[in-house]
Short mmCIF file of C-alpha atoms and ligand atoms in Angstrom, two decimals:
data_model
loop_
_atom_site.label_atom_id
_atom_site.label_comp_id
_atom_site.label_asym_id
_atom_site.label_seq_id
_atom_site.Cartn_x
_atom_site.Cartn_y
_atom_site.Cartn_z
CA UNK A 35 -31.87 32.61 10.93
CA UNK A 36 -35.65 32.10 10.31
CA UNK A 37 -37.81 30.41 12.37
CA UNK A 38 -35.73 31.07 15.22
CA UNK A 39 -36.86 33.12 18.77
CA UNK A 40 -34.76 34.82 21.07
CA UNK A 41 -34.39 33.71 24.66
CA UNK A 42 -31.71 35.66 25.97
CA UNK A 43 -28.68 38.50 25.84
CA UNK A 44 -25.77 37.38 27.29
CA UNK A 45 -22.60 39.32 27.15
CA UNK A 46 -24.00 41.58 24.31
CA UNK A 47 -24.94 38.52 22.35
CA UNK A 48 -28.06 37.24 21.24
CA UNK A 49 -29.17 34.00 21.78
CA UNK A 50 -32.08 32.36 19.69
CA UNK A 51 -33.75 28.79 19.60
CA UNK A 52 -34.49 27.19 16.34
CA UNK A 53 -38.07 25.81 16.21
CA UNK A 54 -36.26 22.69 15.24
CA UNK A 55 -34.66 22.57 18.96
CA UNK A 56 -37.80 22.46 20.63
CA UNK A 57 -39.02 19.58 18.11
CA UNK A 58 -35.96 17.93 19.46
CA UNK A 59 -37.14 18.53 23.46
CA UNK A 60 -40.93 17.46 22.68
CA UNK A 61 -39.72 14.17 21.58
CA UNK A 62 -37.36 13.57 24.38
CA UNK A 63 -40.25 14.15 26.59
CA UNK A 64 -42.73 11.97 24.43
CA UNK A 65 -40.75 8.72 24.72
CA UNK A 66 -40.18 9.81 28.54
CA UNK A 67 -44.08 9.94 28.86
CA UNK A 68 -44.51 7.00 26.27
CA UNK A 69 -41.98 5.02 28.45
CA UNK A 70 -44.18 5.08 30.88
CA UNK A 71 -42.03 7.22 33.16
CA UNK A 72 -43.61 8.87 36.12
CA UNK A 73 -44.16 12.88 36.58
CA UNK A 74 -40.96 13.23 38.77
CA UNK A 75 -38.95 10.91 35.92
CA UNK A 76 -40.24 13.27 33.16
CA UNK A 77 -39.12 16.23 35.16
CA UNK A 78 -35.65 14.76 35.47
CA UNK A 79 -35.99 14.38 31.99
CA UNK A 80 -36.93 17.94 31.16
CA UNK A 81 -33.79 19.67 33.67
CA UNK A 82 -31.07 17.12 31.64
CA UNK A 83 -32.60 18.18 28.00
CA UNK A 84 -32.34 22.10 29.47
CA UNK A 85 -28.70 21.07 31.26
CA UNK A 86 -27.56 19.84 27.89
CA UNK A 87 -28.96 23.05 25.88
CA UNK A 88 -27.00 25.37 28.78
CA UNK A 89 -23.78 22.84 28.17
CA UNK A 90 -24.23 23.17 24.22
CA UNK A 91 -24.97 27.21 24.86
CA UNK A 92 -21.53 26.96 26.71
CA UNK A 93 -19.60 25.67 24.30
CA UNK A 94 -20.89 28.37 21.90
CA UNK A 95 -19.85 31.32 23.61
CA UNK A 96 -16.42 29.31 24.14
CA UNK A 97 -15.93 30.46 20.56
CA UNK A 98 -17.32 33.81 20.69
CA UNK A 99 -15.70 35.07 23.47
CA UNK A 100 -12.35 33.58 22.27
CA UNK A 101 -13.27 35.22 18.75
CA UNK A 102 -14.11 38.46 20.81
CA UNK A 103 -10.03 38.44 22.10
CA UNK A 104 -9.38 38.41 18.50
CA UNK A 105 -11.24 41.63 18.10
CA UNK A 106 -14.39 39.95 16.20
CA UNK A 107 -17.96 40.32 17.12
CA UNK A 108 -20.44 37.99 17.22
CA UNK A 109 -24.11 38.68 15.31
CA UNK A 110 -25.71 36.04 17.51
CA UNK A 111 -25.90 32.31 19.09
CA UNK A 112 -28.97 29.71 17.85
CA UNK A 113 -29.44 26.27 18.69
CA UNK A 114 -30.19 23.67 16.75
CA UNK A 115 -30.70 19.90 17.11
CA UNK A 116 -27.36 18.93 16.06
CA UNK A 117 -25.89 21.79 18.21
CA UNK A 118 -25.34 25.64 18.11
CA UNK A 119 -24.13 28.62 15.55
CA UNK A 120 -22.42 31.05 16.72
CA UNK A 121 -22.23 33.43 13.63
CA UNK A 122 -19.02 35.67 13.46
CA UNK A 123 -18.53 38.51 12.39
CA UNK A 124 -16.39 37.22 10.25
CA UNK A 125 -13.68 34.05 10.40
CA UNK A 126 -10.20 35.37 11.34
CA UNK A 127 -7.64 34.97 9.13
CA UNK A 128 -4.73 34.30 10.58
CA UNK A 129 -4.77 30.56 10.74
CA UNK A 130 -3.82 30.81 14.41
CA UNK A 131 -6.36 32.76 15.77
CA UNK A 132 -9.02 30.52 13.57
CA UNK A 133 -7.52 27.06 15.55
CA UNK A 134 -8.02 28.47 19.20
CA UNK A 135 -11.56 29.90 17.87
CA UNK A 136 -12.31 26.54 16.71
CA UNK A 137 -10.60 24.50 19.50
CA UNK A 138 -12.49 26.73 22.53
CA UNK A 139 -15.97 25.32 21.85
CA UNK A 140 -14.93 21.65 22.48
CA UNK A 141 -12.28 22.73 25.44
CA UNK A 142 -15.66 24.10 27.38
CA UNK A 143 -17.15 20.96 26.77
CA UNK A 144 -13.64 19.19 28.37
CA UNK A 145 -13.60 21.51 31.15
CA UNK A 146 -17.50 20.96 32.03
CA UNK A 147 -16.82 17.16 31.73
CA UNK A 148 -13.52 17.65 34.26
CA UNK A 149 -15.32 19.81 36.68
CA UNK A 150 -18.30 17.16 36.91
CA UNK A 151 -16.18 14.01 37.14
CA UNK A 152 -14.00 15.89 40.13
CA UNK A 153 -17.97 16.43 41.62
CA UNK A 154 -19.44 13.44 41.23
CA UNK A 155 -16.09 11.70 42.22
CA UNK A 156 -16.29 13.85 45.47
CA UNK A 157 -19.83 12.86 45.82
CA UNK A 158 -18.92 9.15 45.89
CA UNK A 159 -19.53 8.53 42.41
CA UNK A 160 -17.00 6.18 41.17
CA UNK A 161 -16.60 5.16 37.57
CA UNK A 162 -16.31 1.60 36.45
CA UNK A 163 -13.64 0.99 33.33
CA UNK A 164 -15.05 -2.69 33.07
CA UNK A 165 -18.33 -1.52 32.53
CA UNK A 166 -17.36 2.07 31.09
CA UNK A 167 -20.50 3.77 33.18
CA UNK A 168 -20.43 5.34 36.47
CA UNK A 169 -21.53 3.32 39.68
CA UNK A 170 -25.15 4.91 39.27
CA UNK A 171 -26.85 6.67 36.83
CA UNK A 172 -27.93 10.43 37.55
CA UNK A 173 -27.78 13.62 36.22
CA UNK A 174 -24.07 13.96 36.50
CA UNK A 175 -23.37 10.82 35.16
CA UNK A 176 -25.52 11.81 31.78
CA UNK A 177 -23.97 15.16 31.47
CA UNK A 178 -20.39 13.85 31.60
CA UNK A 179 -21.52 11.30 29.06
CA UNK A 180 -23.27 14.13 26.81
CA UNK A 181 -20.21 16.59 27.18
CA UNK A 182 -17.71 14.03 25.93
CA UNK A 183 -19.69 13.14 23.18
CA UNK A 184 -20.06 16.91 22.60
CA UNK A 185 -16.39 17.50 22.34
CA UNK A 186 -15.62 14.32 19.87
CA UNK A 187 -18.40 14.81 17.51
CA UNK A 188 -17.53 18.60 17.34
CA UNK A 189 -13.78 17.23 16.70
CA UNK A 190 -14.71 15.21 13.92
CA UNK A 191 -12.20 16.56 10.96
CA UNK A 192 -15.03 17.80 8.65
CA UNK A 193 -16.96 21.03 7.84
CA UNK A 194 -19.06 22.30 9.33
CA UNK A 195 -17.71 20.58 12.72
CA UNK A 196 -15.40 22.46 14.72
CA UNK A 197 -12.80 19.84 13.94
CA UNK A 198 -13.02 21.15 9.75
CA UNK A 199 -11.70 24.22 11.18
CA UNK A 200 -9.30 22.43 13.39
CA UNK A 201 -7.84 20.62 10.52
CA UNK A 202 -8.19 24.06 8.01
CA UNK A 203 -6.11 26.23 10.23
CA UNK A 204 -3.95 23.75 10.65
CA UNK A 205 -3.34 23.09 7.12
CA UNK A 206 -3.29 27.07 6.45
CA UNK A 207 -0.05 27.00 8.91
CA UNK A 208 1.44 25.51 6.05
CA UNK A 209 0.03 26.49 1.89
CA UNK A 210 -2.28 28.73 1.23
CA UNK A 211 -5.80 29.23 2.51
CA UNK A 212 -7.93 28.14 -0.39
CA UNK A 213 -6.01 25.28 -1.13
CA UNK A 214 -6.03 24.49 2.75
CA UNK A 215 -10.02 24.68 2.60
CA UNK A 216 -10.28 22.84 -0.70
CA UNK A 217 -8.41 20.04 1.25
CA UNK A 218 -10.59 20.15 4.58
CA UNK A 219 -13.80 20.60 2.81
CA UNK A 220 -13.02 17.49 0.55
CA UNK A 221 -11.71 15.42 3.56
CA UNK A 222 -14.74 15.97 5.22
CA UNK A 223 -16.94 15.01 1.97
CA UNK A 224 -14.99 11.83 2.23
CA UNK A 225 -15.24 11.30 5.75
CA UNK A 226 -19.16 11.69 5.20
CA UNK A 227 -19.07 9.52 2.26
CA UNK A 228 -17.97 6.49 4.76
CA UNK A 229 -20.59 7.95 7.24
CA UNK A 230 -22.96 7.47 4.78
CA UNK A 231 -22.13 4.16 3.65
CA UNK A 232 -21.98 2.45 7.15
CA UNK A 233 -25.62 4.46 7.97
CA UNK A 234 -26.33 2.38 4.93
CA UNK A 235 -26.15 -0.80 6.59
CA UNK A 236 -28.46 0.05 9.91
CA UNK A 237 -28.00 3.09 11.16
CA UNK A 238 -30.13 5.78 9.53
CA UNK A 239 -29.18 8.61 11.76
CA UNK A 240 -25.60 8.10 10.59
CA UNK A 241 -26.55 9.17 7.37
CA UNK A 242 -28.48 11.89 8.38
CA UNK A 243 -25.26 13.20 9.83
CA UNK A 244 -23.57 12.01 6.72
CA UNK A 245 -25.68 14.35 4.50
CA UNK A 246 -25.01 17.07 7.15
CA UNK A 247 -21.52 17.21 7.05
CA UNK A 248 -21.58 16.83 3.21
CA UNK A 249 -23.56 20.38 2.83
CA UNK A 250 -21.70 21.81 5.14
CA UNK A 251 -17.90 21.30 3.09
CA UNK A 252 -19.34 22.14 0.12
CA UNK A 253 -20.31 25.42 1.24
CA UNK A 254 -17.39 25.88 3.18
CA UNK A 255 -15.79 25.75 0.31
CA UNK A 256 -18.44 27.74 -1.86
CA UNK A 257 -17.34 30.41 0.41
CA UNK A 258 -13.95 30.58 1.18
CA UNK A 259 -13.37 30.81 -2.71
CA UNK A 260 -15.92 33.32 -3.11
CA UNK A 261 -13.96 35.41 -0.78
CA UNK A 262 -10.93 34.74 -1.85
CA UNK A 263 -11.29 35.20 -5.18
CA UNK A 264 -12.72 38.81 -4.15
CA UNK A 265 -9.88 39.25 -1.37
CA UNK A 266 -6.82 39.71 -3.48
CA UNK A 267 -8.15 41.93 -6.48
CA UNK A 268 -7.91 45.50 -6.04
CA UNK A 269 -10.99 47.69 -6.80
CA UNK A 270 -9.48 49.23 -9.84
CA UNK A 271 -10.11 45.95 -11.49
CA UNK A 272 -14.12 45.43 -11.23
CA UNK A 273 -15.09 49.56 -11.45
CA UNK A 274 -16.39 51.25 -13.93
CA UNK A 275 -14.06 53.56 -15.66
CA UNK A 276 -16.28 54.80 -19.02
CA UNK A 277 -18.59 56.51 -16.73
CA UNK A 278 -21.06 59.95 -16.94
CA UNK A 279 -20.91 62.06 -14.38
CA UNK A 280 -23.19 65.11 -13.40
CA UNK A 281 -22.81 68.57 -12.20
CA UNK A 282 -24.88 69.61 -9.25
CA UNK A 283 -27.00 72.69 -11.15
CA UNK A 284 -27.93 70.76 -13.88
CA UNK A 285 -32.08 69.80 -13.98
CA UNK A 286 -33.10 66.31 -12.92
CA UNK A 287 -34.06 66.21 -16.52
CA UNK A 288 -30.59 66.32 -18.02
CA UNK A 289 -29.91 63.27 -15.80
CA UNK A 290 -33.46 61.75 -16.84
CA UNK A 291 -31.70 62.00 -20.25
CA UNK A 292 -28.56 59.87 -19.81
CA UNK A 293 -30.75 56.94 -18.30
CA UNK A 294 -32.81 56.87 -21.55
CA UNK A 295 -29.73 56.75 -23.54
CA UNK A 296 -27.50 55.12 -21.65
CA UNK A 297 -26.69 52.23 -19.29
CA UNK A 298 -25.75 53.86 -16.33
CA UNK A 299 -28.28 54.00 -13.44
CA UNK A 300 -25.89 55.68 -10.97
CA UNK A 301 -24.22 59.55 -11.27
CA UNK A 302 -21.63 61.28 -9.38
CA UNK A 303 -22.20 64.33 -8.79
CA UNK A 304 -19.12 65.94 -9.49
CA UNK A 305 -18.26 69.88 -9.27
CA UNK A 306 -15.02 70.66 -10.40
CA UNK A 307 -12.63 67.82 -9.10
CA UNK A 308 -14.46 67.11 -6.31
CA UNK A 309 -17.39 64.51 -5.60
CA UNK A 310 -20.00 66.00 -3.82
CA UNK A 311 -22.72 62.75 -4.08
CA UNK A 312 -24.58 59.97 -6.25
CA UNK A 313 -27.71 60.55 -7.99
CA UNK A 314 -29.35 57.06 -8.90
CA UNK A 315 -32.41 56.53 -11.29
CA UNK A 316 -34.29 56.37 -7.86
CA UNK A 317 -33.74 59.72 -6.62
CA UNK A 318 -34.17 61.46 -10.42
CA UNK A 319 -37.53 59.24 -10.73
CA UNK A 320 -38.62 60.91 -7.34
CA UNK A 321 -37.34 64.37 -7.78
CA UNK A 322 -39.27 64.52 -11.10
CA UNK A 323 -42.27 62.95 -9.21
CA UNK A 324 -42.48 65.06 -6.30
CA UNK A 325 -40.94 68.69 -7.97
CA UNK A 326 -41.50 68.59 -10.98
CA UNK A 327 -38.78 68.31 -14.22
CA UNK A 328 -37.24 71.36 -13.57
CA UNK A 329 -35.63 70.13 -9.87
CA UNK A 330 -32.10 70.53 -9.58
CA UNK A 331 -29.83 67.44 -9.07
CA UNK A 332 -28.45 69.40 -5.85
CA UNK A 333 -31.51 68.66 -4.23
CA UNK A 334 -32.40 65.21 -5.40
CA UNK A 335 -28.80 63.86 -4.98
CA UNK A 336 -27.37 61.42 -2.23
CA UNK A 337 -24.99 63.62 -0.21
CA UNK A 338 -22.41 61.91 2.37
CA UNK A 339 -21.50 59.11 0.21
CA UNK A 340 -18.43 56.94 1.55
CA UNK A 341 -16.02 57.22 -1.17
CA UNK A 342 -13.08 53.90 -2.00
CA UNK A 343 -9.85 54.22 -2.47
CA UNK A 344 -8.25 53.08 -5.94
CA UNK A 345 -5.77 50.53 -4.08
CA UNK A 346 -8.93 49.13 -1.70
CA UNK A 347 -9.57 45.46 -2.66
CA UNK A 348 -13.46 44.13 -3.22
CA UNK A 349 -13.21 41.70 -0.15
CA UNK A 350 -13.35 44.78 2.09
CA UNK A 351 -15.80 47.00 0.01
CA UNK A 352 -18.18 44.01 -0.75
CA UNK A 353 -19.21 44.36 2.98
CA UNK A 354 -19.34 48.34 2.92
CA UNK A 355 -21.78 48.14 -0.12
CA UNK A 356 -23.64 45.82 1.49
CA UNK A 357 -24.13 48.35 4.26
CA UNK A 358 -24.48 51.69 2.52
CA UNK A 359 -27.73 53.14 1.53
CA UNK A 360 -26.19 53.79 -1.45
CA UNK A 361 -25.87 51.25 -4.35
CA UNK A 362 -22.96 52.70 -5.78
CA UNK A 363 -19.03 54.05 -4.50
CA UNK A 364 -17.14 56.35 -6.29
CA UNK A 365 -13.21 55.28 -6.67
CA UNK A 366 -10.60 58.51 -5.71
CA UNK A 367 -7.23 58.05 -6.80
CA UNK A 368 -5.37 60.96 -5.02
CA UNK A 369 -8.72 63.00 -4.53
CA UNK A 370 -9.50 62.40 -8.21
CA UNK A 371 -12.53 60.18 -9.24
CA UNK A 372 -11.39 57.48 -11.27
CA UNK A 373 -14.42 55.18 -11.50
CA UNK A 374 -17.59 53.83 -9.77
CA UNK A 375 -18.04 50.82 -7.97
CA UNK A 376 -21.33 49.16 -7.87
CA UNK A 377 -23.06 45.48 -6.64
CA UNK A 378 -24.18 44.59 -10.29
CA UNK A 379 -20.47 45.52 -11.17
CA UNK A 380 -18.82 42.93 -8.88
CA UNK A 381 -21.61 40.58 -9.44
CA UNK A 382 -20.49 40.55 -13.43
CA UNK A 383 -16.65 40.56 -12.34
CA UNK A 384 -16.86 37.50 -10.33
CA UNK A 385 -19.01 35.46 -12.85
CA UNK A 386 -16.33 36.52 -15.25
CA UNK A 387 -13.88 35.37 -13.19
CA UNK A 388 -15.33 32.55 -11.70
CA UNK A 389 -16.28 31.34 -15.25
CA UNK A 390 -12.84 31.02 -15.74
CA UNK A 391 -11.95 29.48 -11.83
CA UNK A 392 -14.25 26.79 -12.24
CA UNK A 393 -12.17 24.80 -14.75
CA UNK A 394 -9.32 24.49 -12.54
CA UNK A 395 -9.52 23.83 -8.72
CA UNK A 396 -6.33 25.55 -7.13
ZN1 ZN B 139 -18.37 24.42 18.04
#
């Protein structure tokens, strides 16, 4: 994320502060000072914002680690003002697996709250139901307070809260998982419509929130049907199959030749039935450059390209692409090159079929 620093590794995963976060610990620590609070209440001050960061930092790697006994990595943790990221890998997709990924981050924030209340109530704290606070106000007291709150607003039922996911998986248990996310994202929508409206009458952080939780279902469900609508088609169906391929003794300038006259930027280079690499315009514009027109595509090609199997679907190659160095797969059926798979191909698939998607939510 940008504008974001790193402050620690923990387990193997990175954790960064957003400069937002700090905007948010400078202000606690202005109305401390413009309160009038002493040096020693300002310090105070400072160790509950840093407690609550640690608590909020907590409930983070509650769903990374949990994600981690699912076999998923996580990229890394940032904090924000209105809480932290943990970025996945990816989401899991058995609905099961995405509820207790979901449900950890909260259940830290339950267990810190239980651990505290069994201190402070061994301390001599006790808490008073009449007045719903505790007998006197200290640190403990605050981060109970702050850790409940934690867990309920992270329970709310609406992307990108921990409770949309909550209420996702659960619906996945039972229809499929688009339609399951279409319903989340727009109960969530609707739940920050209300937000909204009551923020209306007084309360302008509720509709900051409100506008927060909006974004966040609509790209939930941007997403999810992005994916899905790439998860279930098999590669066959978005490659190229009118292609030109290239042998590996032929001159750079042969291949210079089929960019001129055709569309093709990418080239297999293919002797006999097998695929030995991919020549792009790139590597023919720098062969020619650096030896000359007579260069032989041998030596300009791409060699070690990962290759995709016919019966692969995009989901999975999407990410591979994204990865190569290359910009372009070749397809095997059975050893035999059937096609080429490229970014600007999928691209054009899915605004072919999302042109058509778009009339009718499923
Ligand atoms: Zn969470």
């Amino acid at each position: 994320m940008r504008w974001s620093w790193k402050i620690a590794n923990i387990l193997g995963i990175g954790v960064y502060i957003h400069a937002t976060f700090s905007l948010l610990i400078l202000f606690i620590l202005y109305s401390s000072w413009s309160q009038g609070h002493t040096m020693a209440q300002a310090a105070a001050g400072v160790v509950f914002v840093l407690s609550i960061f640690a608590c909020v930092v907590l409930h983070e790697f509650g769903h990374a680690l949990t994600a981690r006994r699912f076999g998923i990595r996580t990229r890394d943790i940032t904090l924000l003002p209105i809480g932290g990221v943990a970025r996945l890998e990816r989401m899991p997709r058995d609905p099961k697996q995405e509820l207790w990924v979901a449900l950890a981050g909260p259940a830290v924030n339950v267990g810190i709250a239980a651990v505290l209340v069994l201190v402070s109530t061994a301390i001599g704290m006790r808490f008073d139901w009449r007045l719903f606070s505790w007998s006197s106000s200290n640190l403990f007291a605050g981060l109970i307070e702050i850790n409940v709150a934690l867990a309920l607003f992270n329970l709310i039922p609406a992307f990108p809260m921990d409770g949309g996911r909550v209420l996702r998986a659960l619906l996945a248990m039972r229809m499929e998982y688009p339609r399951a996310t279409w319903i989340a994202a727009r109960t969530g929508q609707a739940l920050a419509f209300v937000l909204g409206f009551v923020g209306l009458f007084g309360n302008p952080f509720l509709m900051f929130i409100a506008l927060f939780v909006w974004l966040g279902a609509a790209q939930e469900a941007a997403t999810t049907q992005a994916r899905s609508s790439l998860d279930g088609i098999p590669v066959q169906r978005a490659m190229l199959k009118n292609f030109q391929t290239i042998s590996p003794d032929e001159s750079v300038t042969k291949a210079a030749e089929y960019l001129l006259t055709g569309w093709q930027k990418e080239f297999p280079v293919v002797w006999g039935s097998q695929v030995l690499g991919i020549l792009t315009r790139e590597d023919v514009i720098s062969a020619i450059r650096e030896r000359g027109p007579e260069a032989l595509v041998r030596d300009a090609m791409q060699r070690n390209v990962q290759s995709v199997g016919s019966h692969e679907t995009l989901g999975g190659i999407l990410r591979r692409l994204h990865g190569a160095k290359s910009r372009a797969l070749p397809v095997l059926h059975h050893g035999q090159l059937v096609g080429i798979l490229t970014m600007e191909n999928i691209a054009e698939f899915l605004r072919i079929s999302t042109a058509g998607a778009h009339r009718s939510p499923r």
